[in-house]
mmCIF file of C-alpha atoms in Angstrom:
data_model
loop_
_atom_site.group_PDB
_atom_site.id
_atom_site.type_symbol
_atom_site.label_atom_id
_atom_site.label_comp_id
_atom_site.label_asym_id
_atom_site.label_seq_id
_atom_site.Cartn_x
_atom_site.Cartn_y
_atom_site.Cartn_z
ATOM 1 C CA UNK A 1 0.148 0.017 -0.247
ATOM 2 C CA UNK A 2 1.126 3.304 -0.900
ATOM 3 C CA UNK A 3 2.291 5.857 2.019
ATOM 4 C CA UNK A 4 0.598 8.153 -0.459
ATOM 5 C CA UNK A 5 -2.963 6.854 0.086
ATOM 6 C CA UNK A 6 -2.595 6.129 3.444
ATOM 7 C CA UNK A 7 -2.236 10.004 3.739
ATOM 8 C CA UNK A 8 -4.882 10.715 2.146
ATOM 9 C CA UNK A 9 -7.147 8.467 3.967
ATOM 10 C CA UNK A 10 -5.819 10.095 7.157
ATOM 11 C CA UNK A 11 -6.437 13.606 5.930
ATOM 12 C CA UNK A 12 -10.009 12.513 5.087
ATOM 13 C CA UNK A 13 -10.522 11.393 8.382
ATOM 14 C CA UNK A 14 -9.187 14.025 9.825
ATOM 15 C CA UNK A 15 -11.120 16.840 8.034
ATOM 16 C CA UNK A 16 -14.475 14.344 8.127
ATOM 17 C CA UNK A 17 -14.633 15.657 4.567
ATOM 18 C CA UNK A 18 -13.736 14.420 1.292
ATOM 19 C CA UNK A 19 -14.176 17.847 -0.011
ATOM 20 C CA UNK A 20 -12.025 19.331 2.724
ATOM 21 C CA UNK A 21 -9.561 17.080 2.510
ATOM 22 C CA UNK A 22 -9.216 17.120 -1.253
ATOM 23 C CA UNK A 23 -8.567 21.030 -0.983
ATOM 24 C CA UNK A 24 -5.823 20.112 1.943
ATOM 25 C CA UNK A 25 -4.166 17.968 -0.475
ATOM 26 C CA UNK A 26 -4.558 19.954 -3.435
ATOM 27 C CA UNK A 27 -6.096 16.844 -5.303
ATOM 28 C CA UNK A 28 -9.914 16.925 -6.982
ATOM 29 C CA UNK A 29 -12.477 15.319 -5.110
ATOM 30 C CA UNK A 30 -13.289 12.234 -7.327
ATOM 31 C CA UNK A 31 -9.564 11.652 -7.259
ATOM 32 C CA UNK A 32 -9.606 11.741 -3.677
ATOM 33 C CA UNK A 33 -12.741 9.151 -3.639
ATOM 34 C CA UNK A 34 -11.335 6.855 -6.107
ATOM 35 C CA UNK A 35 -7.828 6.667 -4.286
ATOM 36 C CA UNK A 36 -9.952 5.113 -0.838
ATOM 37 C CA UNK A 37 -11.523 3.014 -2.940
ATOM 38 C CA UNK A 38 -8.832 1.800 -4.481
ATOM 39 C CA UNK A 39 -7.502 1.221 -0.980
ATOM 40 C CA UNK A 40 -10.602 -0.645 0.099
ATOM 41 C CA UNK A 41 -10.341 -3.138 -2.933
ATOM 42 C CA UNK A 42 -6.946 -3.843 -2.215
ATOM 43 C CA UNK A 43 -7.920 -4.659 1.704
ATOM 44 C CA UNK A 44 -10.670 -6.128 1.092
ATOM 45 C CA UNK A 45 -12.824 -4.282 3.215
ATOM 46 C CA UNK A 46 -14.963 -1.009 3.502
ATOM 47 C CA UNK A 47 -12.625 1.499 5.991
ATOM 48 C CA UNK A 48 -14.997 4.388 5.403
ATOM 49 C CA UNK A 49 -18.802 4.909 5.775
ATOM 50 C CA UNK A 50 -20.493 7.553 3.788
ATOM 51 C CA UNK A 51 -23.406 9.303 3.665
ATOM 52 C CA UNK A 52 -24.902 12.629 2.598
ATOM 53 C CA UNK A 53 -23.874 14.451 5.755
ATOM 54 C CA UNK A 54 -20.845 13.049 7.307
ATOM 55 C CA UNK A 55 -18.128 10.238 6.982
ATOM 56 C CA UNK A 56 -17.611 7.562 9.963
ATOM 57 C CA UNK A 57 -14.621 4.800 10.427
ATOM 58 C CA UNK A 58 -15.442 1.249 10.278
ATOM 59 C CA UNK A 59 -13.624 -1.024 12.923
ATOM 60 C CA UNK A 60 -11.096 -1.994 10.650
ATOM 61 C CA UNK A 61 -10.913 2.098 9.369
ATOM 62 C CA UNK A 62 -10.125 2.401 13.000
ATOM 63 C CA UNK A 63 -7.584 -0.347 12.886
ATOM 64 C CA UNK A 64 -5.896 1.211 10.067
ATOM 65 C CA UNK A 65 -6.188 4.902 10.781
ATOM 66 C CA UNK A 66 -4.049 4.191 14.286
ATOM 67 C CA UNK A 67 -1.594 2.675 12.013
ATOM 68 C CA UNK A 68 -1.061 4.963 9.213
ATOM 69 C CA UNK A 69 -0.828 7.646 11.693
ATOM 70 C CA UNK A 70 2.279 6.062 13.050
ATOM 71 C CA UNK A 71 3.609 4.990 9.868
ATOM 72 C CA UNK A 72 3.466 8.158 8.630
ATOM 73 C CA UNK A 73 4.934 9.523 11.622
ATOM 74 C CA UNK A 74 7.859 7.310 11.276
ATOM 75 C CA UNK A 75 8.758 8.456 7.632
ATOM 76 C CA UNK A 76 8.469 11.979 9.048
ATOM 77 C CA UNK A 77 11.575 11.009 11.520
ATOM 78 C CA UNK A 78 13.339 9.362 8.558
ATOM 79 C CA UNK A 79 13.287 12.523 6.523
ATOM 80 C CA UNK A 80 14.209 14.564 9.214
ATOM 81 C CA UNK A 81 17.328 12.478 10.380
ATOM 82 C CA UNK A 82 18.333 12.204 6.667
ATOM 83 C CA UNK A 83 18.372 15.813 6.305
ATOM 84 C CA UNK A 84 20.553 16.281 9.666
ATOM 85 C CA UNK A 85 22.713 13.577 8.234
ATOM 86 C CA UNK A 86 23.251 15.898 5.241
ATOM 87 C CA UNK A 87 24.037 18.971 7.614
ATOM 88 C CA UNK A 88 26.868 16.868 10.081
ATOM 89 C CA UNK A 89 29.001 19.708 11.266
ATOM 90 C CA UNK A 90 27.013 22.377 9.966
ATOM 91 C CA UNK A 91 23.464 23.466 11.061
ATOM 92 C CA UNK A 92 21.306 24.081 14.534
ATOM 93 C CA UNK A 93 20.939 22.507 17.791
ATOM 94 C CA UNK A 94 17.459 23.121 19.512
ATOM 95 C CA UNK A 95 17.842 22.641 23.231
ATOM 96 C CA UNK A 96 14.798 23.387 25.241
ATOM 97 C CA UNK A 97 15.287 24.804 28.505
ATOM 98 C CA UNK A 98 13.912 25.366 32.466
ATOM 99 C CA UNK A 99 14.385 28.876 33.486
ATOM 100 C CA UNK A 100 16.911 27.888 35.827
ATOM 101 C CA UNK A 101 19.838 26.523 33.820
ATOM 102 C CA UNK A 102 20.187 30.234 32.752
ATOM 103 C CA UNK A 103 23.099 30.727 35.276
ATOM 104 C CA UNK A 104 25.368 27.954 33.421
ATOM 105 C CA UNK A 105 24.297 26.930 30.047
ATOM 106 C CA UNK A 106 26.110 30.175 28.348
ATOM 107 C CA UNK A 107 28.986 28.937 30.186
ATOM 108 C CA UNK A 108 28.763 25.561 28.616
ATOM 109 C CA UNK A 109 27.883 27.276 24.940
ATOM 110 C CA UNK A 110 31.138 29.107 25.158
ATOM 111 C CA UNK A 111 33.364 26.265 25.663
ATOM 112 C CA UNK A 112 31.645 24.643 23.064
ATOM 113 C CA UNK A 113 32.047 27.076 20.368
ATOM 114 C CA UNK A 114 35.829 26.996 20.915
ATOM 115 C CA UNK A 115 35.643 23.398 19.544
ATOM 116 C CA UNK A 116 32.356 24.146 17.124
ATOM 117 C CA UNK A 117 32.089 27.239 15.496
ATOM 118 C CA UNK A 118 29.687 26.618 12.586
ATOM 119 C CA UNK A 119 26.336 25.156 14.527
ATOM 120 C CA UNK A 120 23.975 27.810 15.578
ATOM 121 C CA UNK A 121 21.965 26.696 19.136
ATOM 122 C CA UNK A 122 18.474 27.713 19.440
ATOM 123 C CA UNK A 123 17.319 27.837 23.060
ATOM 124 C CA UNK A 124 13.225 27.622 23.869
ATOM 125 C CA UNK A 125 11.550 26.934 27.226
ATOM 126 C CA UNK A 126 9.911 23.507 27.699
ATOM 127 C CA UNK A 127 8.480 23.168 31.108
ATOM 128 C CA UNK A 128 5.921 21.048 31.908
ATOM 129 C CA UNK A 129 6.266 17.026 31.668
ATOM 130 C CA UNK A 130 3.987 16.485 28.695
ATOM 131 C CA UNK A 131 5.850 19.301 26.552
ATOM 132 C CA UNK A 132 8.871 17.493 27.128
ATOM 133 C CA UNK A 133 8.171 14.392 26.042
ATOM 134 C CA UNK A 134 6.004 16.018 23.045
ATOM 135 C CA UNK A 135 8.832 18.134 22.132
ATOM 136 C CA UNK A 136 11.282 15.449 21.974
ATOM 137 C CA UNK A 137 9.145 13.063 19.872
ATOM 138 C CA UNK A 138 7.926 15.726 17.535
ATOM 139 C CA UNK A 139 11.653 16.314 16.703
ATOM 140 C CA UNK A 140 10.913 20.028 17.491
ATOM 141 C CA UNK A 141 14.056 19.717 19.960
ATOM 142 C CA UNK A 142 17.271 17.888 19.973
ATOM 143 C CA UNK A 143 17.596 17.440 23.837
ATOM 144 C CA UNK A 144 15.956 19.061 26.869
ATOM 145 C CA UNK A 145 17.112 20.369 30.143
ATOM 146 C CA UNK A 146 14.374 20.044 32.730
ATOM 147 C CA UNK A 147 13.357 19.276 36.115
ATOM 148 C CA UNK A 148 10.860 16.592 35.145
ATOM 149 C CA UNK A 149 11.838 12.827 35.677
ATOM 150 C CA UNK A 150 10.993 11.137 32.551
ATOM 151 C CA UNK A 151 10.392 7.324 32.293
ATOM 152 C CA UNK A 152 9.686 6.312 29.048
ATOM 153 C CA UNK A 153 11.316 3.469 26.963
ATOM 154 C CA UNK A 154 12.488 5.819 24.336
ATOM 155 C CA UNK A 155 13.625 8.576 26.445
ATOM 156 C CA UNK A 156 16.944 9.090 28.160
ATOM 157 C CA UNK A 157 17.091 10.948 31.034
ATOM 158 C CA UNK A 158 20.872 11.683 32.477
ATOM 159 C CA UNK A 159 20.629 13.166 36.077
ATOM 160 C CA UNK A 160 23.262 16.265 36.116
ATOM 161 C CA UNK A 161 22.719 17.884 39.415
ATOM 162 C CA UNK A 162 20.367 18.842 42.202
ATOM 163 C CA UNK A 163 19.509 22.550 43.356
ATOM 164 C CA UNK A 164 17.823 23.926 46.464
ATOM 165 C CA UNK A 165 14.667 25.354 46.433
ATOM 166 C CA UNK A 166 14.241 28.149 48.752
ATOM 167 C CA UNK A 167 11.529 30.349 50.238
ATOM 168 C CA UNK A 168 11.336 34.058 48.763
ATOM 169 C CA UNK A 169 9.422 36.771 50.291
ATOM 170 C CA UNK A 170 9.173 40.616 50.051
ATOM 171 C CA UNK A 171 11.914 42.777 51.815
ATOM 172 C CA UNK A 172 9.398 44.125 54.443
ATOM 173 C CA UNK A 173 7.348 40.638 55.144
ATOM 174 C CA UNK A 174 7.336 39.989 58.747
ATOM 175 C CA UNK A 175 9.449 36.506 58.176
ATOM 176 C CA UNK A 176 12.280 39.145 58.052
ATOM 177 C CA UNK A 177 12.810 38.857 61.431
ATOM 178 C CA UNK A 178 12.435 35.354 62.075
ATOM 179 C CA UNK A 179 15.421 33.189 62.781
ATOM 180 C CA UNK A 180 14.241 30.288 61.101
ATOM 181 C CA UNK A 181 11.344 29.455 59.042
ATOM 182 C CA UNK A 182 9.402 25.860 58.575
ATOM 183 C CA UNK A 183 6.685 25.072 56.256
ATOM 184 C CA UNK A 184 3.873 25.615 59.402
ATOM 185 C CA UNK A 185 5.017 29.137 59.590
ATOM 186 C CA UNK A 186 3.895 29.908 56.577
ATOM 187 C CA UNK A 187 0.765 27.745 55.764
ATOM 188 C CA UNK A 188 -1.316 31.124 56.502
ATOM 189 C CA UNK A 189 0.357 33.069 53.598
ATOM 190 C CA UNK A 190 -0.821 33.507 50.480
ATOM 191 C CA UNK A 191 1.551 31.221 48.354
ATOM 192 C CA UNK A 192 2.043 31.421 44.638
ATOM 193 C CA UNK A 193 3.253 28.112 43.079
ATOM 194 C CA UNK A 194 3.629 26.811 39.692
ATOM 195 C CA UNK A 195 0.193 25.349 37.534
ATOM 196 C CA UNK A 196 -0.347 21.550 37.551
ATOM 197 C CA UNK A 197 1.760 19.191 35.421
ATOM 198 C CA UNK A 198 5.183 20.717 36.696
ATOM 199 C CA UNK A 199 7.327 18.971 38.655
ATOM 200 C CA UNK A 200 8.082 21.727 41.062
ATOM 201 C CA UNK A 201 4.541 22.086 42.114
ATOM 202 C CA UNK A 202 4.560 18.172 42.690
ATOM 203 C CA UNK A 203 8.107 18.912 44.983
ATOM 204 C CA UNK A 204 6.605 21.718 47.101
ATOM 205 C CA UNK A 205 3.043 19.935 47.660
ATOM 206 C CA UNK A 206 5.112 17.139 48.881
ATOM 207 C CA UNK A 207 7.108 18.585 51.093
ATOM 208 C CA UNK A 208 3.944 20.075 52.774
ATOM 209 C CA UNK A 209 2.362 16.929 53.086
ATOM 210 C CA UNK A 210 5.207 15.542 55.034
ATOM 211 C CA UNK A 211 4.609 18.515 57.544
ATOM 212 C CA UNK A 212 0.769 17.314 57.797
ATOM 213 C CA UNK A 213 -0.150 20.916 56.733
ATOM 214 C CA UNK A 214 -1.172 22.489 53.171
ATOM 215 C CA UNK A 215 -0.017 25.827 51.551
ATOM 216 C CA UNK A 216 -3.083 28.739 51.428
ATOM 217 C CA UNK A 217 -2.589 28.535 47.321
ATOM 218 C CA UNK A 218 -3.639 31.951 46.116
ATOM 219 C CA UNK A 219 -1.865 32.512 42.742
ATOM 220 C CA UNK A 220 -0.744 29.356 40.371
ATOM 221 C CA UNK A 221 1.735 30.593 37.554
ATOM 222 C CA UNK A 222 4.038 28.802 34.791
ATOM 223 C CA UNK A 223 7.273 30.914 34.769
ATOM 224 C CA UNK A 224 9.065 31.910 38.393
ATOM 225 C CA UNK A 225 9.936 35.484 36.569
ATOM 226 C CA UNK A 226 5.830 35.840 37.225
ATOM 227 C CA UNK A 227 6.012 34.310 40.659
ATOM 228 C CA UNK A 228 9.004 36.930 41.623
ATOM 229 C CA UNK A 229 6.778 39.802 39.870
ATOM 230 C CA UNK A 230 4.195 39.103 42.611
ATOM 231 C CA UNK A 231 6.733 38.739 45.395
ATOM 232 C CA UNK A 232 7.763 42.255 44.677
ATOM 233 C CA UNK A 233 4.422 43.589 45.177
ATOM 234 C CA UNK A 234 4.163 41.699 48.192
ATOM 235 C CA UNK A 235 0.906 39.768 47.364
ATOM 236 C CA UNK A 236 2.557 36.330 48.265
ATOM 237 C CA UNK A 237 5.082 34.298 48.784
ATOM 238 C CA UNK A 238 6.915 31.347 46.698
ATOM 239 C CA UNK A 239 9.463 28.583 46.509
ATOM 240 C CA UNK A 240 11.812 28.566 43.646
ATOM 241 C CA UNK A 241 15.013 27.049 42.844
ATOM 242 C CA UNK A 242 17.931 28.785 44.308
ATOM 243 C CA UNK A 243 19.791 28.769 41.110
ATOM 244 C CA UNK A 244 17.019 31.128 39.580
ATOM 245 C CA UNK A 245 17.939 33.855 41.772
ATOM 246 C CA UNK A 246 21.723 34.209 40.572
ATOM 247 C CA UNK A 247 22.518 37.494 39.194
ATOM 248 C CA UNK A 248 21.666 41.037 40.182
ATOM 249 C CA UNK A 249 20.613 41.582 43.247
ATOM 250 C CA UNK A 250 17.064 42.469 43.727
ATOM 251 C CA UNK A 251 16.199 44.584 46.945
ATOM 252 C CA UNK A 252 13.079 43.965 47.286
ATOM 253 C CA UNK A 253 12.653 40.164 47.867
ATOM 254 C CA UNK A 254 14.517 38.058 49.934
ATOM 255 C CA UNK A 255 14.988 34.302 50.216
ATOM 256 C CA UNK A 256 15.934 31.866 52.555
ATOM 257 C CA UNK A 257 16.097 27.819 53.499
ATOM 258 C CA UNK A 258 13.397 26.510 55.051
ATOM 259 C CA UNK A 259 13.915 24.259 58.136
ATOM 260 C CA UNK A 260 14.542 21.545 58.633
ATOM 261 C CA UNK A 261 12.713 19.982 55.202
ATOM 262 C CA UNK A 262 15.371 19.857 52.789
ATOM 263 C CA UNK A 263 13.713 20.753 49.650
ATOM 264 C CA UNK A 264 15.267 20.263 46.685
ATOM 265 C CA UNK A 265 14.735 18.851 42.924
ATOM 266 C CA UNK A 266 16.913 17.184 40.260
ATOM 267 C CA UNK A 267 17.708 18.448 37.102
ATOM 268 C CA UNK A 268 18.139 16.147 33.865
ATOM 269 C CA UNK A 269 19.296 15.888 30.358
ATOM 270 C CA UNK A 270 16.756 14.081 27.765
ATOM 271 C CA UNK A 271 16.771 13.138 24.444
ATOM 272 C CA UNK A 272 15.519 10.392 22.237
ATOM 273 C CA UNK A 273 17.241 7.361 22.622
ATOM 274 C CA UNK A 274 17.426 6.000 19.196
ATOM 275 C CA UNK A 275 17.131 9.105 17.526
ATOM 276 C CA UNK A 276 20.166 10.099 14.798
ATOM 277 C CA UNK A 277 22.151 13.084 16.253
ATOM 278 C CA UNK A 278 24.892 14.127 14.428
ATOM 279 C CA UNK A 279 28.577 14.331 15.681
ATOM 280 C CA UNK A 280 28.259 17.931 16.574
ATOM 281 C CA UNK A 281 25.335 17.848 17.999
ATOM 282 C CA UNK A 282 26.567 14.791 20.829
ATOM 283 C CA UNK A 283 29.263 16.983 21.222
ATOM 284 C CA UNK A 284 27.239 19.862 22.595
ATOM 285 C CA UNK A 285 25.288 17.127 24.880
ATOM 286 C CA UNK A 286 28.765 15.620 26.385
ATOM 287 C CA UNK A 287 29.857 19.375 26.886
ATOM 288 C CA UNK A 288 26.728 19.369 29.329
ATOM 289 C CA UNK A 289 27.507 16.442 31.236
ATOM 290 C CA UNK A 290 31.101 16.951 31.275
ATOM 291 C CA UNK A 291 30.467 20.254 32.888
ATOM 292 C CA UNK A 292 29.041 18.299 35.860
ATOM 293 C CA UNK A 293 31.757 15.776 36.434
#
């Protein structure tokens, strides 16, 4: 069976219309209908039930659709890998990242460019666990620096380092006067927390659970910069990675370690196990792991 016909079939199903699918594929509707009929003749089964108002997959059609999606996806992977084979030693590296790696990743890039000068590096934020898996599997990124522990058969996950999570509050907050702060001390405070799907949220809530208390979640955010903006206005407190605070000193905020809880998270390097990676890209990934040896 030709891959072209499989693409026709998938497009018809996705559009739920022969006319819209024909327009998408830039072919005539009669040609598309004949191609689907030829597939059915070849298979010996009807795959699409047609009526004047809509189309519907038969049981065989549903099985074929799932297999077709997989095959077409694999062919796209092959095409992309072949393009990257042609670009050995040149091209670009696409790296996904979380916010807190900004303090050390530029140092790795400097070291890398001393050896490899003709590779462009594209950095994009990839934050949630689902985003990490989708980005890698859809070839949007070659590798991702994440705090999400990805346990998938097709994804390699390498721990790089641990980083502390610290309490952050406004410089005028009463917590400034306390010598030591526990999670129980802050349960009534308006708390700023990452939205669902983020590993940091799970780590923080687990720490509260271990103390048999719950935070008063007032604001939910995706980026730590948003959390700090709220803290600067004294709208609440938050817990973020210590490394994120590296850089110019902000006089409006204070950070401190919570006792006795040892709040921390692990940062990982992830990439697809069986994906072809050019020597130049593998050299960059090696530069990252060697930075923490």
